[in-house]
PDB file of C-alpha atoms in Angstrom:
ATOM      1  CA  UNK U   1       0.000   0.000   0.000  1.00 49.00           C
ATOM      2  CA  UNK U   2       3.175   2.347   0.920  1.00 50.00           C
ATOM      3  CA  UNK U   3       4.557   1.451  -2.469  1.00 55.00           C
ATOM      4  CA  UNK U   4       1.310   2.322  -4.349  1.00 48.00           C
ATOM      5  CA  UNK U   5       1.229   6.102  -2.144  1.00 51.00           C
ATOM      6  CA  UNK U   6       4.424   6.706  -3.439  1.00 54.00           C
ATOM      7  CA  UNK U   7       4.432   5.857  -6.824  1.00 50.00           C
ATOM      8  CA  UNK U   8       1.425   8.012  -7.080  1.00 51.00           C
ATOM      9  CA  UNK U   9       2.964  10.857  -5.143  1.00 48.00           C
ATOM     10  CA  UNK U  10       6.068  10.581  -7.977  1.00 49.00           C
ATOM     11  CA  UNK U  11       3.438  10.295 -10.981  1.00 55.00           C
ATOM     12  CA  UNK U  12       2.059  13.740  -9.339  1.00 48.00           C
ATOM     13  CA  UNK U  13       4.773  15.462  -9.207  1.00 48.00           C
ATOM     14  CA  UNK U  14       5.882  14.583 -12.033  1.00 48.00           C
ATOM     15  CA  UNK U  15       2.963  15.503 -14.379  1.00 49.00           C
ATOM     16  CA  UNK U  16       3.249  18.387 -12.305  1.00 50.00           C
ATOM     17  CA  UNK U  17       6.614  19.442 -13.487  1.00 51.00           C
ATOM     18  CA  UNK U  18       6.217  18.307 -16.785  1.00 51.00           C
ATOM     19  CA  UNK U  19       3.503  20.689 -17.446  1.00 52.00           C
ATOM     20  CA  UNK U  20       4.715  24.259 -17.755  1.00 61.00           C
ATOM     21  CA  UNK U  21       2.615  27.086 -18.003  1.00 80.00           C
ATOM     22  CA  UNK U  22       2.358  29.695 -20.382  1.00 85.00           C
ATOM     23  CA  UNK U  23       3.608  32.186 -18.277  1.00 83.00           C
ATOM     24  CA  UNK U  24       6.955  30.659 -17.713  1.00 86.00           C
ATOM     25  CA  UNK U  25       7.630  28.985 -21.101  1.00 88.00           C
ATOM     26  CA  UNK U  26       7.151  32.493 -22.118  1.00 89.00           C
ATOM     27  CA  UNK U  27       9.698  33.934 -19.565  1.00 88.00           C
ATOM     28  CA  UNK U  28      12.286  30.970 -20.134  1.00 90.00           C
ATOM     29  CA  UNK U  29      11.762  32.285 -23.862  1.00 92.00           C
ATOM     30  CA  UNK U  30      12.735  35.250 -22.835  1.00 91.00           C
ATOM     31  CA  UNK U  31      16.167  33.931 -20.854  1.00 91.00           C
ATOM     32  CA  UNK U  32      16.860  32.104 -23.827  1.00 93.00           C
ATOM     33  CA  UNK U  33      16.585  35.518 -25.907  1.00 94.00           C
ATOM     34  CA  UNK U  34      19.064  37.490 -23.946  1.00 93.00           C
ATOM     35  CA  UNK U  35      21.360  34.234 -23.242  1.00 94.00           C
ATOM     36  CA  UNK U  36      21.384  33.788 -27.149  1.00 95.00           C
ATOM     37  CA  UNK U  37      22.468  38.509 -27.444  1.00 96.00           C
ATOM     38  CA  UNK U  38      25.266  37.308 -25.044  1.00 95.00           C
ATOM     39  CA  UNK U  39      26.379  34.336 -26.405  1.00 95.00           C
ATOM     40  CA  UNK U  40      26.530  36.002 -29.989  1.00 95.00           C
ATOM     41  CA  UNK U  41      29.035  39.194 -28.030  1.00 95.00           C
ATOM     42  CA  UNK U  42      30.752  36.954 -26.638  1.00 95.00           C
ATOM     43  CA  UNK U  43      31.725  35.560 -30.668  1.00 96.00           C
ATOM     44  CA  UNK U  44      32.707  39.145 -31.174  1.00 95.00           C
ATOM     45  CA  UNK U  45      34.213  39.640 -28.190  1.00 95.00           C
ATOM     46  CA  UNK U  46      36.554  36.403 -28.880  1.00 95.00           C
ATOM     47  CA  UNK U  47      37.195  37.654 -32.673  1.00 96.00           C
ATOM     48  CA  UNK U  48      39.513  40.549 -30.564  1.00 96.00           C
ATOM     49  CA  UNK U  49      42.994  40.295 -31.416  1.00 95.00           C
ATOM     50  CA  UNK U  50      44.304  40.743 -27.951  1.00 95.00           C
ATOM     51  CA  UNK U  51      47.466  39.335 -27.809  1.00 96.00           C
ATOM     52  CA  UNK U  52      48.424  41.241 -31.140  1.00 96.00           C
ATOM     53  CA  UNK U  53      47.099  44.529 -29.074  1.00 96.00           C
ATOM     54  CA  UNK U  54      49.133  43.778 -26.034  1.00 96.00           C
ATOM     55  CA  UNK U  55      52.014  42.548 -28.414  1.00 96.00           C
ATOM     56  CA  UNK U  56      51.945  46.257 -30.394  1.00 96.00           C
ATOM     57  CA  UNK U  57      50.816  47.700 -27.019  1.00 96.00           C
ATOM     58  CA  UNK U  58      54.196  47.087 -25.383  1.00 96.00           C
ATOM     59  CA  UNK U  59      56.160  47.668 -28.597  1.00 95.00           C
ATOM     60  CA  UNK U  60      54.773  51.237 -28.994  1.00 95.00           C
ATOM     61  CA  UNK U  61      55.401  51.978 -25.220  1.00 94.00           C
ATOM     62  CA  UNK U  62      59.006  50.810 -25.776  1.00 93.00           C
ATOM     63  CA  UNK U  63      59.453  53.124 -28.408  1.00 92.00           C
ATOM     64  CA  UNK U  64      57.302  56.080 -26.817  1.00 91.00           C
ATOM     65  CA  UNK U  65      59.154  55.979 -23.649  1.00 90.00           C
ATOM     66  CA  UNK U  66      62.851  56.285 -25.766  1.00 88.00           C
ATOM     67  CA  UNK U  67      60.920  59.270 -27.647  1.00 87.00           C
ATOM     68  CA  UNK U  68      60.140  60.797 -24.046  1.00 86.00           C
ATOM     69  CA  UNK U  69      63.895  60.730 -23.175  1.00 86.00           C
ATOM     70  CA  UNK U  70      65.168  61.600 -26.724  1.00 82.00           C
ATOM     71  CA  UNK U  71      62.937  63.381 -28.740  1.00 75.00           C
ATOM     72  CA  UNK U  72      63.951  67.387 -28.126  1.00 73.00           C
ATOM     73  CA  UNK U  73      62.830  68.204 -32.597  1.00 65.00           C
ATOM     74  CA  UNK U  74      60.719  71.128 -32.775  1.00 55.00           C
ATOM     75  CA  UNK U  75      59.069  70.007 -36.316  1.00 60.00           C
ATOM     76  CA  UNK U  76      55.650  70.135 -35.873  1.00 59.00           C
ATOM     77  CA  UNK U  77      54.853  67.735 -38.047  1.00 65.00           C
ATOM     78  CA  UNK U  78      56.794  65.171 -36.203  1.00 75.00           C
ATOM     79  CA  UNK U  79      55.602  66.241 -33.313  1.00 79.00           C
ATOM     80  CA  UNK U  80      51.888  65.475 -34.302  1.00 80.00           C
ATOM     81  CA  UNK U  81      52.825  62.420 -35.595  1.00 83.00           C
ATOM     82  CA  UNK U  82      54.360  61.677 -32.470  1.00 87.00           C
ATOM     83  CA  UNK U  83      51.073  62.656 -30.764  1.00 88.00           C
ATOM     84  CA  UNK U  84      49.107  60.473 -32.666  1.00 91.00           C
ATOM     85  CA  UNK U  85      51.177  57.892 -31.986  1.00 92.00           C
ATOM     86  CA  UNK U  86      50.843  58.453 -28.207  1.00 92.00           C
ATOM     87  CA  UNK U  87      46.920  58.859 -28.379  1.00 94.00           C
ATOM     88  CA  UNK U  88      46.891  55.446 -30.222  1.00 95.00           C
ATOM     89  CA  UNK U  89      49.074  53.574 -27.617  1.00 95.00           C
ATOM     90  CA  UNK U  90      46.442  55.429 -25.019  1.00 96.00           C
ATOM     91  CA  UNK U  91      43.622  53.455 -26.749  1.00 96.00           C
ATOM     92  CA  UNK U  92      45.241  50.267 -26.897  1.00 97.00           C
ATOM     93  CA  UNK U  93      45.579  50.739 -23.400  1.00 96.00           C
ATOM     94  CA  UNK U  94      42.137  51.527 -23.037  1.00 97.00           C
ATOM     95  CA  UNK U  95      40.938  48.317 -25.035  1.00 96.00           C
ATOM     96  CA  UNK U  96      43.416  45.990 -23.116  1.00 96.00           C
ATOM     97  CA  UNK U  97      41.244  47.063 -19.541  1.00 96.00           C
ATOM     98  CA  UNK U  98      38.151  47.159 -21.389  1.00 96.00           C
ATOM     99  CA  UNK U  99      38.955  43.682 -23.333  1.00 97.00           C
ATOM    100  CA  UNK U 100      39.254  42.174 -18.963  1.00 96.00           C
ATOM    101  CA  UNK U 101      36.279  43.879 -17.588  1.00 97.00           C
ATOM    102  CA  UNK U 102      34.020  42.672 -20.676  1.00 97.00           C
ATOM    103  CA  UNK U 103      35.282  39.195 -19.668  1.00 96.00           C
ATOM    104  CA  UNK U 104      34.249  39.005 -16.318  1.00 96.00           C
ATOM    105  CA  UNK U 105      30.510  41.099 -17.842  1.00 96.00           C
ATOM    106  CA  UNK U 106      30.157  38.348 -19.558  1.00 96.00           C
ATOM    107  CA  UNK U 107      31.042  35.570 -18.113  1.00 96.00           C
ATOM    108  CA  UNK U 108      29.188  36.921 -14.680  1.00 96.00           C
ATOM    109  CA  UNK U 109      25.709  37.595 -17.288  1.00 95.00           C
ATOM    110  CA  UNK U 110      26.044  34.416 -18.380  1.00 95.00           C
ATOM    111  CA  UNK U 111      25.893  32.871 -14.868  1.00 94.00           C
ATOM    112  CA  UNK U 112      23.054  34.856 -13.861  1.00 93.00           C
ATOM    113  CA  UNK U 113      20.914  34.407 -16.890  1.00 94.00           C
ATOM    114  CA  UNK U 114      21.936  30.336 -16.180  1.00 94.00           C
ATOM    115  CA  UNK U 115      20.660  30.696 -12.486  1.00 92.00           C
ATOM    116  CA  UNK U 116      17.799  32.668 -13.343  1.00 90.00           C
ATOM    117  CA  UNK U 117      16.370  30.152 -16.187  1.00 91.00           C
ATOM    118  CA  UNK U 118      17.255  27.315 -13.564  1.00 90.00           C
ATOM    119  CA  UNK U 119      15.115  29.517 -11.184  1.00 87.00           C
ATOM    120  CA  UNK U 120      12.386  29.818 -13.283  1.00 86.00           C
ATOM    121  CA  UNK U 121      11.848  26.699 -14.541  1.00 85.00           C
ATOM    122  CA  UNK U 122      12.424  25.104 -11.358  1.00 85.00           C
ATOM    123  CA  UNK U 123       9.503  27.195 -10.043  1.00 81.00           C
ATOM    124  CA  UNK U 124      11.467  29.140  -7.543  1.00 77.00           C
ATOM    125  CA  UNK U 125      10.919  32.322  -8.132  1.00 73.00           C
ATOM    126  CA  UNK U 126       8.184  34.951  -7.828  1.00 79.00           C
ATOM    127  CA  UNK U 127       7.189  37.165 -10.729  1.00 80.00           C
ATOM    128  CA  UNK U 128       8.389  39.997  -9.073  1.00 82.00           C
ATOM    129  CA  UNK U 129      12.236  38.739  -8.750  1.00 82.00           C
ATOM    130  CA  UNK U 130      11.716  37.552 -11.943  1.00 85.00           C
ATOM    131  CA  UNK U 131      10.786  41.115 -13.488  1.00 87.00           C
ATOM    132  CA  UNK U 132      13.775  42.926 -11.500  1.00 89.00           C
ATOM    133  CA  UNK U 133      16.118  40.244 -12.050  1.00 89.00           C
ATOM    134  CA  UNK U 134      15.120  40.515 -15.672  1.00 91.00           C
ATOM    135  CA  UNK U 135      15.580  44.412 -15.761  1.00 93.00           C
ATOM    136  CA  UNK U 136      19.070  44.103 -14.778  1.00 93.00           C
ATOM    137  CA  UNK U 137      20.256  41.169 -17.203  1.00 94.00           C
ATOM    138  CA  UNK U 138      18.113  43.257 -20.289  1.00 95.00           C
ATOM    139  CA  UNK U 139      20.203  46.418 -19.171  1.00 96.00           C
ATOM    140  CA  UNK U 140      23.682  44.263 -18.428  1.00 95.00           C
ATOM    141  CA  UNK U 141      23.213  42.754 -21.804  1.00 96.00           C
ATOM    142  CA  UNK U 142      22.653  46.345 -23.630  1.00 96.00           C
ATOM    143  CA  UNK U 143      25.597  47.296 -22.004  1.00 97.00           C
ATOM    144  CA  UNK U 144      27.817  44.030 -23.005  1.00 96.00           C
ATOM    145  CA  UNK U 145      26.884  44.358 -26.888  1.00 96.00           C
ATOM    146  CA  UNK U 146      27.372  48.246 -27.324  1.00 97.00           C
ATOM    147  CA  UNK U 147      30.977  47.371 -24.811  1.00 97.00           C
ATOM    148  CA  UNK U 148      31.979  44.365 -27.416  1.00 97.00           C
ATOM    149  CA  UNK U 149      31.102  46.662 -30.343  1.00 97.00           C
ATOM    150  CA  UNK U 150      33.094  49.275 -29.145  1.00 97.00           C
ATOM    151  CA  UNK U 151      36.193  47.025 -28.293  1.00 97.00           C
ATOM    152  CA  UNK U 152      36.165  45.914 -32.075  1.00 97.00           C
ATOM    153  CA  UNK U 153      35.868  49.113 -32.985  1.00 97.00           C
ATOM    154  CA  UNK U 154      39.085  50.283 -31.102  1.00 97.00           C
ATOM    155  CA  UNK U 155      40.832  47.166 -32.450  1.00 96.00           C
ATOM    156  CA  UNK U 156      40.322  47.621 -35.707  1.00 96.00           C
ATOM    157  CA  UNK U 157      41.038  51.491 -35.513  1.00 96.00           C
ATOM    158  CA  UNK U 158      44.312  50.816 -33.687  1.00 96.00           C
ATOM    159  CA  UNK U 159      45.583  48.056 -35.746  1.00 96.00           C
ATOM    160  CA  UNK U 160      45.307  49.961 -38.589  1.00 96.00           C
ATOM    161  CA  UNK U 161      46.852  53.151 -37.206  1.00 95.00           C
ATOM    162  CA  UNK U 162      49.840  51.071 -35.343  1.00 95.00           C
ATOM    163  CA  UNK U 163      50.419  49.385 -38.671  1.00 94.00           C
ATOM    164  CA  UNK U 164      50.825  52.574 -40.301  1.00 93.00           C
ATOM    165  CA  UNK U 165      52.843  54.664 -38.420  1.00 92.00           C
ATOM    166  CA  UNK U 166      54.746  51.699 -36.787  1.00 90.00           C
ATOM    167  CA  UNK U 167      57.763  52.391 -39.770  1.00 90.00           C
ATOM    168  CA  UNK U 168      57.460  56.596 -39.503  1.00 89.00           C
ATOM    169  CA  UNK U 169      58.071  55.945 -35.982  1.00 89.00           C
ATOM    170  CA  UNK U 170      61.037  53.393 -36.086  1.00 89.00           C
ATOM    171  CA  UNK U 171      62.523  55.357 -38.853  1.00 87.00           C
ATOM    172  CA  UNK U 172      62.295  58.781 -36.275  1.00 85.00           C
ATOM    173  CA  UNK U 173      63.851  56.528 -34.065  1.00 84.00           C
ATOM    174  CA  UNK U 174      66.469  55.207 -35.985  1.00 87.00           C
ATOM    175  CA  UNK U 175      67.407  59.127 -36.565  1.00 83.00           C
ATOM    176  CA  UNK U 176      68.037  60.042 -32.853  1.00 81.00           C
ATOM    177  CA  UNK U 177      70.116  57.202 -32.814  1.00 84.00           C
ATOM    178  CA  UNK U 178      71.832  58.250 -35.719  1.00 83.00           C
ATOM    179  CA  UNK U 179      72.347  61.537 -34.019  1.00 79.00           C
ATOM    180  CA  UNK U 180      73.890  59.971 -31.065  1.00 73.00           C
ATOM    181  CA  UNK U 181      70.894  59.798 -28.573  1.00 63.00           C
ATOM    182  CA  UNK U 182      71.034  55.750 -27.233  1.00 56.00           C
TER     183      UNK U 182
END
């Protein structure tokens, strides 16, 4: 008779479970939606060239850090040049601390929007956490796609620049040393 109880209490709960509503095959939907926006930055986001940033990151502050000792020319256009230069090594900078704190965005969003879909279809939360806890991940994952668009942007711009001015550069270089300056 015990047996019988509790294969019925299992076939209960288990129909029970089985059988979502509307309501929360619609919010799980909705998880899925924003886990989806993430997981297509995150492509992006691993498309960034970082070690080639860090790479010409280091190289340029080499070579900016001689032309801070060395460089005394009054030539404005080498000066601007020189400027440019510097502004560009400033962005890679920027990218290489935006490139680690759009890491740990993402990989903490993706936790949350795992916990929260667990949550959900588990049954364990209210609609109330759900819409706040939703609010934050929609606004977190707005922020992660315009951050991972930006960071390509900035990769592509300073690849292109450092590529470019990388030989100017070494040949202004090469000039000072010419002149005696070591």
């Amino acid at each position: 008779m015990k047996i019988f109880k509790s294969a019925a209490l299992v076939i209960v709960l288990l129909s029970v479970f089985a059988c979502q509503s509307e309501s929360t095959k619609t919010k799980l939907q909705a998880i899925t939606g924003l886990q989806k926006q993430v997981d297509s930055s995150q492509v992006v986001f691993k498309t960034i060239q970082i070690e080639t940033i860090s790479a010409y990151k280091k190289n340029a502050e080499g070579q900016l850090d001689y032309l801070k000792k060395n460089y005394h020319d009054t030539a404005i256009e080498n000066a601007r040049f020189v400027d440019v230069y510097n502004s560009n090594f400033k962005l890679m900078r920027k990218l290489m601390k935006g490139h680690e704190r759009l890491e740990k965005e993402i990989d903490f969003s993706n936790n949350q929007l795992k916990h929260l879909y667990s949550d959900i279809e588990n049954g364990f939360a209210q609609d109330s956490n759900y819409v706040k806890f939703m609010k934050g991940e929609k606004i977190a994952v707005f922020k992660i796609i315009n951050t991972t668009n930006t960071l390509k942007d900035w990769e592509e711009r300073t690849i292109k620049r450092y590529n470019g001015m990388i030989s100017p550069i070494d040949s202004i270089i090469l000039e000072l040393k010419n002149q005696g300056y070591r």
